[in-house]
XYZ file of N, CA, C and O in Angstrom:
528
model
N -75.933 -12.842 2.752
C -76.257 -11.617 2.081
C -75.281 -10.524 2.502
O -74.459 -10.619 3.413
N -75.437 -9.729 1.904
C -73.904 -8.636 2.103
C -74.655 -7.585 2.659
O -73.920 -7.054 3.491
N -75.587 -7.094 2.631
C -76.217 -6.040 3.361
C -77.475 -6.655 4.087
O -78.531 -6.130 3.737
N -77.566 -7.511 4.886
C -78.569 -7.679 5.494
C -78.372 -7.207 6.738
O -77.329 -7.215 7.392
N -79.362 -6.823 7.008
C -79.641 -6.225 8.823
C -80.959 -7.172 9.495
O -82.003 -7.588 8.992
N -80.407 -7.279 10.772
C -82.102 -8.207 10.985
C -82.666 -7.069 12.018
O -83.811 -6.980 12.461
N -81.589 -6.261 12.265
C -82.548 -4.922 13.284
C -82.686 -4.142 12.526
O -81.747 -3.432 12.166
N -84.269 -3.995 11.900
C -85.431 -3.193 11.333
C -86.046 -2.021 11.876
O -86.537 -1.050 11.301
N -85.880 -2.395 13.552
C -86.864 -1.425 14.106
C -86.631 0.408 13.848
O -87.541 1.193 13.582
N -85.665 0.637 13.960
C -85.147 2.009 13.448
C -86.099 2.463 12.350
O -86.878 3.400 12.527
N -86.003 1.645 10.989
C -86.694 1.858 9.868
C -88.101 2.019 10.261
O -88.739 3.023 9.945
N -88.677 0.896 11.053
C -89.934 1.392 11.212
C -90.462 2.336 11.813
O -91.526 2.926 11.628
N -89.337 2.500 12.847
C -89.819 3.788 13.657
C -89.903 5.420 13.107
O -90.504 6.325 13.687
N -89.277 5.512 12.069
C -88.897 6.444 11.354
C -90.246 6.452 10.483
O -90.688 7.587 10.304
N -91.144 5.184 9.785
C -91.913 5.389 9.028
C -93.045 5.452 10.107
O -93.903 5.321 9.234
N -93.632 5.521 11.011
C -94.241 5.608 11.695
C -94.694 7.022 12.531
O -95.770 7.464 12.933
N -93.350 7.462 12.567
C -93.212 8.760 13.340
C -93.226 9.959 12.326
O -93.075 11.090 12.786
N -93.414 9.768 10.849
C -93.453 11.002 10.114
C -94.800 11.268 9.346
O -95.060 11.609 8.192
N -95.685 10.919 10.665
C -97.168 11.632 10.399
C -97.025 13.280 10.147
O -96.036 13.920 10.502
N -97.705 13.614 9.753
C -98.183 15.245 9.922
C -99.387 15.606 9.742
O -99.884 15.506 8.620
N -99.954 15.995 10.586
C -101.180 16.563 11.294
C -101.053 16.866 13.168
O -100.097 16.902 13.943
N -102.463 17.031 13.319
C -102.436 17.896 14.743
C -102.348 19.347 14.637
O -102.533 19.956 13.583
N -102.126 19.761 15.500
C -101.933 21.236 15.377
C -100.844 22.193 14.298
O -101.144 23.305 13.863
N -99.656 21.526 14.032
C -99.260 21.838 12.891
C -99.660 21.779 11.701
O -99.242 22.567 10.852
N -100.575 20.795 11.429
C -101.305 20.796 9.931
C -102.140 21.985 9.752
O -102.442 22.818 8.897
N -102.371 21.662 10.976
C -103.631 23.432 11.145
C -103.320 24.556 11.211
O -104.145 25.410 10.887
N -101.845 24.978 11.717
C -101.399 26.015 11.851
C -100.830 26.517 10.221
O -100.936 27.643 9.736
N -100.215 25.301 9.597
C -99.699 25.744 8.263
C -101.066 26.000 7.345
O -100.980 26.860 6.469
N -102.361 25.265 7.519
C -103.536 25.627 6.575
C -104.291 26.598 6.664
O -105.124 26.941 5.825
N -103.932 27.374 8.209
C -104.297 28.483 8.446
C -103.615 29.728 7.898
O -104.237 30.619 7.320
N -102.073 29.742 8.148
C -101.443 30.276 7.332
C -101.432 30.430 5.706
O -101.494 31.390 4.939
N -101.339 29.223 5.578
C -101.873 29.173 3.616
C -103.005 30.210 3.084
O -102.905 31.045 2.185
N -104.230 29.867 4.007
C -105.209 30.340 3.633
C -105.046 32.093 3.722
O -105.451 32.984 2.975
N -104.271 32.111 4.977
C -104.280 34.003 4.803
C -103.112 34.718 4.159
O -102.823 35.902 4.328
N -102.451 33.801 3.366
C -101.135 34.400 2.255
C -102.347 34.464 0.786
O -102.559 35.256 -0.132
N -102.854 33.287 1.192
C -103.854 33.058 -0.330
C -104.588 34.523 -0.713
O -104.681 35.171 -1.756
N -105.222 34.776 1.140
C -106.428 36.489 0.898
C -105.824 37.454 0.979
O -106.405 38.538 0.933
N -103.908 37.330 1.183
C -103.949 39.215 1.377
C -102.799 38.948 0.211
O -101.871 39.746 0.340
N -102.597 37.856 -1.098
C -102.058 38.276 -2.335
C -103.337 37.999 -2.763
O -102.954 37.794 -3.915
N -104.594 37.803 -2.840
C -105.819 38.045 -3.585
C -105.834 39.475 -3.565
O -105.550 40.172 -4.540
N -106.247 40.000 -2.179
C -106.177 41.319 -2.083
C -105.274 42.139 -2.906
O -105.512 43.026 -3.726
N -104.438 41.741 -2.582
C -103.498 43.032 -3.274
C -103.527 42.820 -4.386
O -103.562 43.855 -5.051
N -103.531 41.555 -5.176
C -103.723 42.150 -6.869
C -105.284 42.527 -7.148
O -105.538 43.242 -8.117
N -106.334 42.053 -6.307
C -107.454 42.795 -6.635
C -107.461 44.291 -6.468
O -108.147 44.969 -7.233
N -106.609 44.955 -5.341
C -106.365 46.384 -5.759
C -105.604 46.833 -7.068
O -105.954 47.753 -7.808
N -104.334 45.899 -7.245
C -103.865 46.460 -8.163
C -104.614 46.378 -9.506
O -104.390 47.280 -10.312
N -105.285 45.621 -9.765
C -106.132 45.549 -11.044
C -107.016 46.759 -11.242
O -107.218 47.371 -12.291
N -107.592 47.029 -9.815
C -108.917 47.879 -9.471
C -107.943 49.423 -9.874
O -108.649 50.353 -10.265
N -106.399 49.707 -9.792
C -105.326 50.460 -9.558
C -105.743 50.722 -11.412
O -106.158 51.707 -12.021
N -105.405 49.394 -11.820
C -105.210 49.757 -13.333
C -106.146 49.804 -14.380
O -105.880 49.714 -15.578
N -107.693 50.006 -13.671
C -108.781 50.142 -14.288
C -108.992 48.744 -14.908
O -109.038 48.673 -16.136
N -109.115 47.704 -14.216
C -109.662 46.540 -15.143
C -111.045 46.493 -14.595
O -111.383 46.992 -13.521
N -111.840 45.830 -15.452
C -113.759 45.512 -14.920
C -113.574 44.639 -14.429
O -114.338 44.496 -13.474
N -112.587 43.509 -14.617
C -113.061 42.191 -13.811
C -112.275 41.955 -12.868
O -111.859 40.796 -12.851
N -111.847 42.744 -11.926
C -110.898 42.986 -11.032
C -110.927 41.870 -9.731
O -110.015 41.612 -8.946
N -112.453 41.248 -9.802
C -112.630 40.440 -9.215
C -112.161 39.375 -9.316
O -112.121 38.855 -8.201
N -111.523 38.344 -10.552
C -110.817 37.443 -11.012
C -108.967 36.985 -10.227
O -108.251 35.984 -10.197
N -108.911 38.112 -9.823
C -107.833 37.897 -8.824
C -108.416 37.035 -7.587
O -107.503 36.429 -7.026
N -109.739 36.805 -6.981
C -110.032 35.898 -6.146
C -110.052 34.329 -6.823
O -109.951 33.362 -6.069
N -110.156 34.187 -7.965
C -110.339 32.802 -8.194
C -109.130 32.067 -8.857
O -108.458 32.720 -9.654
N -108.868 31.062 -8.661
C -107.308 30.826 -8.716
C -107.077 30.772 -10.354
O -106.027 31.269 -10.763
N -108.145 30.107 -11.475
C -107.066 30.292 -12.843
C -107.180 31.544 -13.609
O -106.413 32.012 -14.450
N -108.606 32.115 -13.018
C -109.127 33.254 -13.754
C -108.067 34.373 -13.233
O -108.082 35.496 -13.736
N -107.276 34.074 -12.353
C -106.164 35.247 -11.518
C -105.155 35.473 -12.754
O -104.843 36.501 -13.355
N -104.747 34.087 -12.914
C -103.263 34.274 -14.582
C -103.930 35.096 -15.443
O -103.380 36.180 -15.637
N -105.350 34.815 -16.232
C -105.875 35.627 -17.402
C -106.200 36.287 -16.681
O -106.869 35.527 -15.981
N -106.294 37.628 -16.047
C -106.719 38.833 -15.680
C -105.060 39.704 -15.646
O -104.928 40.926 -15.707
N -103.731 38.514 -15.515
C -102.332 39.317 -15.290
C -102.096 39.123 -16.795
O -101.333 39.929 -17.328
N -102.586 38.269 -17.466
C -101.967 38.205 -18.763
C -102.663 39.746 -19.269
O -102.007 40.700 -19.689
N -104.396 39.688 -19.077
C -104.589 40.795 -20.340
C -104.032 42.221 -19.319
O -103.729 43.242 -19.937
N -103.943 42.223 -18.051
C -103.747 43.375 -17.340
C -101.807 44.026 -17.870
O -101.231 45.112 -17.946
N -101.490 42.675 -18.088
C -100.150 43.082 -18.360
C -99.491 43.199 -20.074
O -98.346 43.254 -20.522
N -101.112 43.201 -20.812
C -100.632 43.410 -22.122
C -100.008 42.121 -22.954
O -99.241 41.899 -23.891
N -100.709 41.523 -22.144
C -100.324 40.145 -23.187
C -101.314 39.128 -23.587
O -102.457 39.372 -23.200
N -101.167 38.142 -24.209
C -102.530 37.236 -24.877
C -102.838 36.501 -23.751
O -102.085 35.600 -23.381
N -103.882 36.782 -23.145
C -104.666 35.876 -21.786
C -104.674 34.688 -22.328
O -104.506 33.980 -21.334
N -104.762 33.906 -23.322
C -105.045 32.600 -23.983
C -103.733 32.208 -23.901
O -103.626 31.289 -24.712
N -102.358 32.457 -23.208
C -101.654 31.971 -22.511
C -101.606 31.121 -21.461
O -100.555 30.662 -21.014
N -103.097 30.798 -20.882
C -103.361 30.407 -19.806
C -103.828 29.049 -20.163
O -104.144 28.147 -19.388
N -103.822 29.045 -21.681
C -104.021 27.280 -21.902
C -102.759 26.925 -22.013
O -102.665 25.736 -21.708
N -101.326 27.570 -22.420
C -100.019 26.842 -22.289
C -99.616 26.656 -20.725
O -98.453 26.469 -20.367
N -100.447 26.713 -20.062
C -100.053 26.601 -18.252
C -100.043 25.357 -18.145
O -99.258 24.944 -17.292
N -100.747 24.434 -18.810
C -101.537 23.294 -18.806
C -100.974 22.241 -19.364
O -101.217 21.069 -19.074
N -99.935 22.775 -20.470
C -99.189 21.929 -21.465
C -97.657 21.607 -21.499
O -96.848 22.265 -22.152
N -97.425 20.798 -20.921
C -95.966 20.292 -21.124
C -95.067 21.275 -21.896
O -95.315 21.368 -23.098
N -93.866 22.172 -21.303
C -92.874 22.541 -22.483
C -93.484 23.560 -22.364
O -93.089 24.477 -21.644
N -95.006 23.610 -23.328
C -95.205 25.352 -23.657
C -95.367 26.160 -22.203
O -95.325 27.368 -21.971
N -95.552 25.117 -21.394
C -95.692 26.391 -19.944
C -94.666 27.367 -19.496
O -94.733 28.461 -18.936
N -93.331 26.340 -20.081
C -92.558 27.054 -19.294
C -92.380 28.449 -20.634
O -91.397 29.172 -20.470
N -93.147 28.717 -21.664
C -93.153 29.613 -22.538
C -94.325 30.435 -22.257
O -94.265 31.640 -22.503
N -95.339 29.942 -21.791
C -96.468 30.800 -21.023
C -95.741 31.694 -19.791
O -95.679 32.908 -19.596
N -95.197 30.482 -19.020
C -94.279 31.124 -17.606
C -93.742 32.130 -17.768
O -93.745 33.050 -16.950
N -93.266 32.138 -18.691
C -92.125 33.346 -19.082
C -93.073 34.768 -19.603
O -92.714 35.836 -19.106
N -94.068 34.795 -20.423
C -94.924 35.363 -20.446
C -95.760 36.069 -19.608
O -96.338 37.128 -19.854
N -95.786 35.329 -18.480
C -96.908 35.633 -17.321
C -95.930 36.648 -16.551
O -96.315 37.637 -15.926
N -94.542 36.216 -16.710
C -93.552 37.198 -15.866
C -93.405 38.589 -16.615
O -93.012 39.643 -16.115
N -93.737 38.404 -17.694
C -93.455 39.610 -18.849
C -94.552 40.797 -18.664
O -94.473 42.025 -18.646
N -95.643 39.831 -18.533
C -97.087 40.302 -18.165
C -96.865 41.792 -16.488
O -97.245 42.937 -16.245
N -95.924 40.564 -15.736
C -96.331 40.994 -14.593
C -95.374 41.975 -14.453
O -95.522 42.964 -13.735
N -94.042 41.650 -15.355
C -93.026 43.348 -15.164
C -93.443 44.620 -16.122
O -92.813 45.675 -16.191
N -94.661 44.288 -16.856
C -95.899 45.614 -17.309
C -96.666 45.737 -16.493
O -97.109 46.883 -16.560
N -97.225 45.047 -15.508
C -97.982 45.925 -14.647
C -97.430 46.667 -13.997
O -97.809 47.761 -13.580
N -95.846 45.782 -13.754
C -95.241 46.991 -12.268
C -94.753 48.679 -12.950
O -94.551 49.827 -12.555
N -94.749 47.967 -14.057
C -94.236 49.413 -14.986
C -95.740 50.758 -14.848
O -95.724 51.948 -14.533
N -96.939 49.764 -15.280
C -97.438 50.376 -15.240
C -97.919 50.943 -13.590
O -98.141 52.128 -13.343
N -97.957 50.492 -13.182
C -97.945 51.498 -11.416
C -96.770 52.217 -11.095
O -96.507 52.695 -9.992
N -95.986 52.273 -12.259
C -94.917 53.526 -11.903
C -93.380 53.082 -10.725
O -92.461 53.838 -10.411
N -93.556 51.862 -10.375
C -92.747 51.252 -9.565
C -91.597 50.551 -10.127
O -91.894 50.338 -11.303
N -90.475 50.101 -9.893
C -89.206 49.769 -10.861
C -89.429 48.283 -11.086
O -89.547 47.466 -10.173
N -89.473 48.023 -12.317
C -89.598 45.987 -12.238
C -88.736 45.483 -11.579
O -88.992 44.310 -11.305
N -87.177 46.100 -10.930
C -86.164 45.197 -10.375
C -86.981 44.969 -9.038
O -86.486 43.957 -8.543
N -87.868 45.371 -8.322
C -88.466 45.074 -7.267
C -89.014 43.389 -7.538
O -88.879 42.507 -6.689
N -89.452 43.245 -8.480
C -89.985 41.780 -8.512
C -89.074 40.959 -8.093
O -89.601 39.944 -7.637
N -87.271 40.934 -8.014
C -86.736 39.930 -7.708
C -86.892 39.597 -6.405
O -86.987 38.451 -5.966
N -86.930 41.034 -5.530
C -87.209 40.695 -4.037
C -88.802 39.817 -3.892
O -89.101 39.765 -2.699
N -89.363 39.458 -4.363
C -90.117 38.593 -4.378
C -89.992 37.156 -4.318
O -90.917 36.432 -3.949
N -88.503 36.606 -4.791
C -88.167 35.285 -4.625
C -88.035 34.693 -3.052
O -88.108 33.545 -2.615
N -87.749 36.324 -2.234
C -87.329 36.118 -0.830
C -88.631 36.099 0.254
O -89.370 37.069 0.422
N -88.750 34.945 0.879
C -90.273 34.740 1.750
C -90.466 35.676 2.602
O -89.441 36.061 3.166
N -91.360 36.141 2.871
C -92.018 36.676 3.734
C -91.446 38.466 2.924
O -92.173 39.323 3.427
N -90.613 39.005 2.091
C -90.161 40.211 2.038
C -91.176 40.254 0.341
O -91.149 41.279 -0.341
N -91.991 39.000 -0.109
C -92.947 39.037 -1.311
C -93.747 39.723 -0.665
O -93.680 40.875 -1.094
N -94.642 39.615 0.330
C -96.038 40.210 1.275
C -95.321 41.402 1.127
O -95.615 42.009 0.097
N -94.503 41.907 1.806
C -93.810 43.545 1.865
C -93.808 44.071 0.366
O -94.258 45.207 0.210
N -93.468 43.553 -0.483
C -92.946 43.895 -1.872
C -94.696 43.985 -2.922
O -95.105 44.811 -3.738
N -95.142 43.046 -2.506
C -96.689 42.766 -3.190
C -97.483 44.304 -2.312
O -98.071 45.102 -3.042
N -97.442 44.502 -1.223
C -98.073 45.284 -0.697
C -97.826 46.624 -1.001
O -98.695 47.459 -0.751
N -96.463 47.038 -1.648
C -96.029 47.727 -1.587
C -96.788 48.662 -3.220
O -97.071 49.813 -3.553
N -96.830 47.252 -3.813
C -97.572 47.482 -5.443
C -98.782 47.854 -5.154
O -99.185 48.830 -5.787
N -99.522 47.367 -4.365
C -100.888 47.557 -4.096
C -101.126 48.640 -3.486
O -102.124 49.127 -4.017
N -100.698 49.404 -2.519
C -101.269 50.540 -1.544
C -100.143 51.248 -1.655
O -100.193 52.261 -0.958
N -99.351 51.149 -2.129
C -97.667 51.823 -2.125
C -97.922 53.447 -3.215
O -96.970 54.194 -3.444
């Protein structure tokens, strides 16, 4: 055979050793969970900012898109192309459209949303919409 190896062990050791859990699983699900409550938070202010009633919908994860669609002036029933091959990425685009009318509407510049692509400077930038 032209590529045979009969020393395996490497390979196995490699599939063996790339568990994840222990204290790192926990540390990242802990983390998850408190990026999850303080961008809940902040768009539940900002909604509460832009007079919506159901301001509460920012806590639940699909009812969060339809509360930015109608908050941002666009057809909330966008939130069934999330779901659909192709049209999402036409919802997607929508939901962003949505979300550079809200920033408009809090009086803040939409070029701020790009700093949002950059980790940890989104929390600064999201916060900034919310209590800013």
């Amino acid at each position: 055979m032209l590529f045979h190896s009969d020393n395996l062990s490497f390979i196995y050791l490699i599939a063996q050793s790339s568990r994840s859990g222990g204290a790192g699983g926990f540390l990242g699900f802990i983390i998850g969970i408190s990026a999850y409550i303080f961008g809940s938070y902040c768009f539940y202010k900002i909604y509460q900012k832009l007079g919506e009633s159901n301001a509460w919908f920012a806590w639940v994860p699909i009812l969060n898109s339809w509360i930015m669609y109608k908050a941002g002036d666009q057809s909330p029933w966008w939130i069934i192309g999330l779901f659909i091959p192709l049209v999402n990425i036409v919802a997607l685009v929508f939901l962003i459209i949505a979300f550079v009318n809200i920033v408009k509407k809090l009086g803040k510049n939409p070029w701020l949303i790009l700093l949002m692509i950059i980790p940890i400077v989104n929390f600064v930038v999201l916060y900034q919409f919310a209590f800013g």
